[in-house]
Coordinates of C-alpha atoms in Angstrom, one line a residue:
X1 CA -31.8 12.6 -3.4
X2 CA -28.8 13.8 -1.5
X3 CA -28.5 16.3 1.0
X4 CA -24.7 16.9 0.7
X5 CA -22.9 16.2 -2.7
X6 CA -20.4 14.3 -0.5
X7 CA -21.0 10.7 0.5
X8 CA -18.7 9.1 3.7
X9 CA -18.7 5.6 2.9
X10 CA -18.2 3.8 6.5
X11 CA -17.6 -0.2 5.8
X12 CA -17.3 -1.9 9.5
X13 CA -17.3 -5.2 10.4
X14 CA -17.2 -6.3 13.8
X15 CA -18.1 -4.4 17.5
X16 CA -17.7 -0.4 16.9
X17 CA -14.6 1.1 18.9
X18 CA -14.8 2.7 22.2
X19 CA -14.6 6.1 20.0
X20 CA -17.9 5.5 17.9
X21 CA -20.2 7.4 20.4
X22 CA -18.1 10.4 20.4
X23 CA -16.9 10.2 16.9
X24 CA -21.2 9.9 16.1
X25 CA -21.6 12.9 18.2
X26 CA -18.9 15.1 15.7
X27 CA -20.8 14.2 12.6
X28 CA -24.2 15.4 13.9
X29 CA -23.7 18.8 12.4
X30 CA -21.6 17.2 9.7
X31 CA -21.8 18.9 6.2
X32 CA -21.4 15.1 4.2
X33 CA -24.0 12.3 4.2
X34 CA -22.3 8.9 6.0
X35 CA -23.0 5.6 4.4
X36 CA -22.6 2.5 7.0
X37 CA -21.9 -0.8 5.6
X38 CA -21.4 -3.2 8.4
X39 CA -22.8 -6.6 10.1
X40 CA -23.7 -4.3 13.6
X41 CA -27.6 -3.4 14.1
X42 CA -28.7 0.0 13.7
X43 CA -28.2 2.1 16.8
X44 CA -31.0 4.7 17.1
X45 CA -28.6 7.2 17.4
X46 CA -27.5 7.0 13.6
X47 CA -31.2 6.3 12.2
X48 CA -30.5 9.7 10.6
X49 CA -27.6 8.0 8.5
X50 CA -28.4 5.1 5.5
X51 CA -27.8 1.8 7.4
X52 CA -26.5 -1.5 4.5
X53 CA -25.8 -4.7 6.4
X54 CA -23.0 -6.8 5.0
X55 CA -20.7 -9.1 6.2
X56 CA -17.5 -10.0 5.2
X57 CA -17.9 -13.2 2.8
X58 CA -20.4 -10.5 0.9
X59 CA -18.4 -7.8 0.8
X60 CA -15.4 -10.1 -0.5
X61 CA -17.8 -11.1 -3.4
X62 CA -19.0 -7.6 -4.2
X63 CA -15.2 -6.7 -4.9
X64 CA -14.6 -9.8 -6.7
X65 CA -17.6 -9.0 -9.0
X66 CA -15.8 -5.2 -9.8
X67 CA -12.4 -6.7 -9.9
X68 CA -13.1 -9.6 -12.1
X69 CA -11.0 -12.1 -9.8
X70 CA -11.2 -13.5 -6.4
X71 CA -10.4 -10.6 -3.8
X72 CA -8.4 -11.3 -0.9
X73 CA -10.3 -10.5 2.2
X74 CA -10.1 -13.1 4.9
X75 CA -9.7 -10.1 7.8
X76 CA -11.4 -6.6 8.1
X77 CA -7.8 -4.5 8.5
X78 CA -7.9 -5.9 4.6
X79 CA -10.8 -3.2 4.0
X80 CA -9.0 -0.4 3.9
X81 CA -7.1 -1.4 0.7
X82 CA -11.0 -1.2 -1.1
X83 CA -11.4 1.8 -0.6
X84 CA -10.2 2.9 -3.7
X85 CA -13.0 0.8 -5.5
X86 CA -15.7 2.2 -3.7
X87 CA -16.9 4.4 -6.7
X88 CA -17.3 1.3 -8.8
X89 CA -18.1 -0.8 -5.9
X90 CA -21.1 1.4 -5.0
X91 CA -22.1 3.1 -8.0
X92 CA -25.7 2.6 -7.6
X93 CA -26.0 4.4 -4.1
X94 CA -23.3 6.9 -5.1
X95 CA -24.6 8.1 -8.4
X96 CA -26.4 11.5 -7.0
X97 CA -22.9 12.7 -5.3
X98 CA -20.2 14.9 -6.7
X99 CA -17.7 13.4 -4.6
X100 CA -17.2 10.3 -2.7
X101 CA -14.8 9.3 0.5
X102 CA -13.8 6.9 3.5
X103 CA -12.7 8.1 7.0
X104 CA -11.3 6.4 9.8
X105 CA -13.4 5.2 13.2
X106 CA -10.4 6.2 15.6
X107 CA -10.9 10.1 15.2
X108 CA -13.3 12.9 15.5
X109 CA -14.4 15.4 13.6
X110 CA -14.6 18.9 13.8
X111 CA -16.2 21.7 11.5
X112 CA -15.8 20.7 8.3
X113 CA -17.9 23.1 6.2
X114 CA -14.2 24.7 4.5
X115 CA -14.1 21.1 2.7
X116 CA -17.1 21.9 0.5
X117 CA -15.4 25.2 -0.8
X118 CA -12.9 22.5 -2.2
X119 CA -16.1 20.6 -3.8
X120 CA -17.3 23.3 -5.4
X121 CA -13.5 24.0 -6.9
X122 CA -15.2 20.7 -9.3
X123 CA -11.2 20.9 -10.8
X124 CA -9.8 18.8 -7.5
X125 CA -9.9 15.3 -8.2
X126 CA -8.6 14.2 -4.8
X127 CA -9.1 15.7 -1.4
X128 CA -6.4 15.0 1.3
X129 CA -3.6 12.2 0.7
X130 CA -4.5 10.2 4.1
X131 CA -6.6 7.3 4.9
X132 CA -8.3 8.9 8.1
X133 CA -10.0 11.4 5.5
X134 CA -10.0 11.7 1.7
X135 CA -12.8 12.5 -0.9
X136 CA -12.6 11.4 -4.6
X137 CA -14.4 13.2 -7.6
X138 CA -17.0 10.7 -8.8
X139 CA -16.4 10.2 -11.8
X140 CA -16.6 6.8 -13.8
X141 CA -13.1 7.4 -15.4
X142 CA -11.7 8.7 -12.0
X143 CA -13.4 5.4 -10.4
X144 CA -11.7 3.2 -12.6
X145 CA -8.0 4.9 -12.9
X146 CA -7.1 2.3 -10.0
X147 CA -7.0 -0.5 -12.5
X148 CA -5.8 1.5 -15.2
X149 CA -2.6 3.0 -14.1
X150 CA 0.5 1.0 -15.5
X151 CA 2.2 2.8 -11.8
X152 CA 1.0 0.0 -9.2
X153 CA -0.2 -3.6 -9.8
X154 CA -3.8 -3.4 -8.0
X155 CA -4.0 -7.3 -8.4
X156 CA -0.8 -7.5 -6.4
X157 CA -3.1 -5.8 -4.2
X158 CA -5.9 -7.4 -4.3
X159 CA -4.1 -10.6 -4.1
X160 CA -2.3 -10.4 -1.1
X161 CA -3.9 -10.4 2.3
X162 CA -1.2 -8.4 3.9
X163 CA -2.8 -4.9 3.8
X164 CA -0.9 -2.7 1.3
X165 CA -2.2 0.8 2.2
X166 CA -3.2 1.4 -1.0
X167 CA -5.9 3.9 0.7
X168 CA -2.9 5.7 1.5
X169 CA -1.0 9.0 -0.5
X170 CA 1.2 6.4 -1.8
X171 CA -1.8 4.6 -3.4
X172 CA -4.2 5.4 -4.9
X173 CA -3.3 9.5 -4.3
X174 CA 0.1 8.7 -5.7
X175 CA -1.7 6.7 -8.9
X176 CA -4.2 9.9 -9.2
X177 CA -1.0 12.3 -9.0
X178 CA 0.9 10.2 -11.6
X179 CA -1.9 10.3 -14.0
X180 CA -1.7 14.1 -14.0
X181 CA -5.0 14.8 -11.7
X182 CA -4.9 17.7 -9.6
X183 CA -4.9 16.5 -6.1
X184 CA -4.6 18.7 -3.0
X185 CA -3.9 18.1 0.8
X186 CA -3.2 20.8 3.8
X187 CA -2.4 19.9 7.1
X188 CA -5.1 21.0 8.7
X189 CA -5.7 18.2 10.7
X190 CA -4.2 16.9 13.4
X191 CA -2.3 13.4 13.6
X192 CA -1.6 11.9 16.7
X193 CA 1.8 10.0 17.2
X194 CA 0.9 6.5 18.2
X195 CA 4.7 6.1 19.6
X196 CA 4.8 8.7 22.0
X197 CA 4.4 8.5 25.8
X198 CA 2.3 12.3 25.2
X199 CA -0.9 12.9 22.8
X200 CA 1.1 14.8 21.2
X201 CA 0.9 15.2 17.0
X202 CA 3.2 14.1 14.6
X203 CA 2.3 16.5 11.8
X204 CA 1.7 19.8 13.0
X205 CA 4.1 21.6 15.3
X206 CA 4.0 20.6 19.2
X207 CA 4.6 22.1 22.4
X208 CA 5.7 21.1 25.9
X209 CA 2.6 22.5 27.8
X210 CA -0.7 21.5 24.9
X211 CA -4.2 20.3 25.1
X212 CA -6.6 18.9 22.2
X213 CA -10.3 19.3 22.5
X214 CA -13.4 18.7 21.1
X215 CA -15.7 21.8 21.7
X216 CA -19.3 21.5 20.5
X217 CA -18.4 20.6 16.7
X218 CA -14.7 22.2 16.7
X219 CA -11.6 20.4 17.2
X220 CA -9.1 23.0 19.1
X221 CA -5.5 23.1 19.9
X222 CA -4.8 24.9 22.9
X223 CA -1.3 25.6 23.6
X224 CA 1.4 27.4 25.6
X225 CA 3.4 29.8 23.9
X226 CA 5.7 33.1 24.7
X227 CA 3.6 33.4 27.9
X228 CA 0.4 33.0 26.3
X229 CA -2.3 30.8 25.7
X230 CA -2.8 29.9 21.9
X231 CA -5.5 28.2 20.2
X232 CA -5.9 27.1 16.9
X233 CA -8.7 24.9 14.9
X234 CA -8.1 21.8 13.0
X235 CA -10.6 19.8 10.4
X236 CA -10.5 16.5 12.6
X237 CA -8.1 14.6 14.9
X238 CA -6.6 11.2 14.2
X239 CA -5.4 8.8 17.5
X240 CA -4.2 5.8 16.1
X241 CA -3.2 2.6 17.7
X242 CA -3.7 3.9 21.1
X243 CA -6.3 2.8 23.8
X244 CA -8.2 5.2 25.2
X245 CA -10.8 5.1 27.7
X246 CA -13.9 6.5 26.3
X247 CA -16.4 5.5 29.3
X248 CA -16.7 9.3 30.5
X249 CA -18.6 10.7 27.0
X250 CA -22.0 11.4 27.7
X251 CA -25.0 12.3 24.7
X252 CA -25.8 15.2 27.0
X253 CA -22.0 17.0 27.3
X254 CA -20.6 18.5 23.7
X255 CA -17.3 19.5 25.0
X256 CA -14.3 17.2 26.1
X257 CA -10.5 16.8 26.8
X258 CA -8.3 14.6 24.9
X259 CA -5.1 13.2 27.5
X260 CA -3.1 10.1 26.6
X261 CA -5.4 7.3 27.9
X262 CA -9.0 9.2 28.2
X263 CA -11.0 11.5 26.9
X264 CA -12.4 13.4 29.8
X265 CA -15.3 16.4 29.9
X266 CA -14.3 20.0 29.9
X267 CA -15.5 23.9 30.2
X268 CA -13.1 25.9 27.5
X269 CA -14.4 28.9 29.7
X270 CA -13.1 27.9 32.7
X271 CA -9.7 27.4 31.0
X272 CA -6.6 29.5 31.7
X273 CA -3.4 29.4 30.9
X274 CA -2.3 28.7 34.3
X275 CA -4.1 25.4 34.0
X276 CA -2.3 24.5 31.2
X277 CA 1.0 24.6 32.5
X278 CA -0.1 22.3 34.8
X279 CA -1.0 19.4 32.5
X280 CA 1.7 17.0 31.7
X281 CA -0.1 13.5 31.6
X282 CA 1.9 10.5 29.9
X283 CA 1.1 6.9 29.0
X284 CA 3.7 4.7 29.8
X285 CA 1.8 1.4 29.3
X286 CA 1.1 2.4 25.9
X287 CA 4.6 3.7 25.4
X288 CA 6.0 0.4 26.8
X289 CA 3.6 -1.8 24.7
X290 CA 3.9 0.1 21.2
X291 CA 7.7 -0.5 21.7
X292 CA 7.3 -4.1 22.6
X293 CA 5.1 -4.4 19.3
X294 CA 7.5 -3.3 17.5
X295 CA 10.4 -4.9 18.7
X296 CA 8.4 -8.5 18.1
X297 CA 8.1 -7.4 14.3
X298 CA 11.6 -6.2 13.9
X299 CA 12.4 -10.1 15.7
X300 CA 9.9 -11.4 13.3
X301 CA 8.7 -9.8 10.1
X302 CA 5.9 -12.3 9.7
X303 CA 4.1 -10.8 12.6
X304 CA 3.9 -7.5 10.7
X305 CA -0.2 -7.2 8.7
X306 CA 1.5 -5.0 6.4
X307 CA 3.2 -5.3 3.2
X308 CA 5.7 -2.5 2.3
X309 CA 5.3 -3.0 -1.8
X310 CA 3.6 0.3 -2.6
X311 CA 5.9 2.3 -1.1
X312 CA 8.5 1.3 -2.8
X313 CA 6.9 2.5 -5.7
X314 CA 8.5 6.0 -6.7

């Protein structure tokens, strides 16, 4: 029976990020039930969550079997474009849930117990248009609509080991849309630009003196603004292509700083608005090695894992 009628399905292969100890500690409170499916052992922190092992030959046959063709799925970035089979995928351990989702490893989660107000709407079909978190009505008809839709070619998809983002809002959220399913998203997250030399966020408004933290459960915004301190609370926080040094998180502290290159511990209470004036950190390696990256595609498109296709799709 499940506790939550939402099921998080995690599919991993290979070591977990630096993150995964302080992204396990933001879904101890967490209001859905997390699936893993992965080749790592059990840690006994998550014996709490179901545990499938799976590698990545086995996963590639399991989609082969729902797609009726040979999947494409040589490397795990790949994974992310399967995501919108999951329902049919794993229909026989998602059958007791209302709604079923993915999330990203390279965030952390705050309160998320306003998302299950939007479960009980039971009219949404899709909740939030991004690949770091979105929940889809389980529904067999709903399951299958990737396959169905005349708008993208899912065995282009499925064919190509380039990954497409078809996780993405111009995926499967743009098929569901299309079809004429209600589909809602709010930016009440927060998404970290991976290009910047700050950790600063790329889809909310952003300030000159700002801190992100992660206070016992709750993801915060703490900012600087006409002379005062100002806080606000986000649904999760997204740091993409950035490495940051996780080495400081501790089971036994529940409240940390986010600055460019590490997540350090902190005391909100102690916090003033003095102190934030003074924080200004930067990450120039990043900075310098994000542009480099991108300079070497731009030299050479084969270098890029991505294939553009779906977004051309209007």
């Amino acid at each position: 029976m499940a506790n939550s009628p939402v099921a998080i399905l995690v599919i991993w292969i290979g070591p977990f990020p630096s993150s995964f100890d302080l992204w396990l500690l933001s879904i101890k409170n967490s209001p859905f039930d997390f699936i893993f499916v992965t080749d790592q052992k059990q840690p006994i922190e998550c014996t709490q969550y179901k545990w499938l092992n799976s590698t990545l030959e086995e996963l590639c046959a399991l989609f082969s079997s729902t797609l009726g063709f040979q999947a494409a799925l040589s490397f795990p970035y790949k994974l992310c474009d399967y995501r919108p089979l999951y329902g049919e995928a794993f229909s026989d351990i998602l059958y007791n849930y209302d709604y079923w989702g993915y999330c990203d490893l390279d965030m952390v989660f705050g309160d998320c117990s306003s998302v299950l107000e939007l479960v009980e709407n039971k009219t949404i079909t899709k909740i939030f248009q991004r690949g770091h978190l979105s929940l889809i009505k389980n529904d067999s008809n709903i399951n299958s609509l990737y396959r169905k839709s005349n708008l993208i070619d899912y065995k282009y998809i499925y064919m190509n080991e380039k990954s497409c983002m078809f996780d993405e809002w111009h995926g499967i959220g743009k098929i569901l849309k299309y079809e004429g399913y209600e589909v809602f998203h709010s930016e009440i997250m927060v998404d970290i630009n991976p290009n910047s030399l700050y950790f600063k966020p790329s889809n909310i408004n952003s300030f000159k003196h700002q801190l992100f933290i992660y206070n016992n459960g709750s993801i915060k915004h703490l900012y600087y603004k006409d002379g005062s301190l100002c806080k606000s609370e986000f649904l999760y926080i997204h740091f993409q292509k950035r490495k940051i040094d996780f080495s400081l998180v501790d089971t036994g502290i529940n409240s940390y700083a986010f600055m460019p290159d590490k997540v350090i511990p902190f005391n909100e209470s102690d916090f003033s608005s003095s102190d934030l004036l003074k924080i200004n950190d930067r990450d120039y390696v990043h900075f310098i090695n994000r542009l480099f990256e991108r300079i070497k595609i731009k030299i050479n498109p084969n270098l890029n894992k991505f294939d553009q296709y779906v977004m051309t799709i209007k």
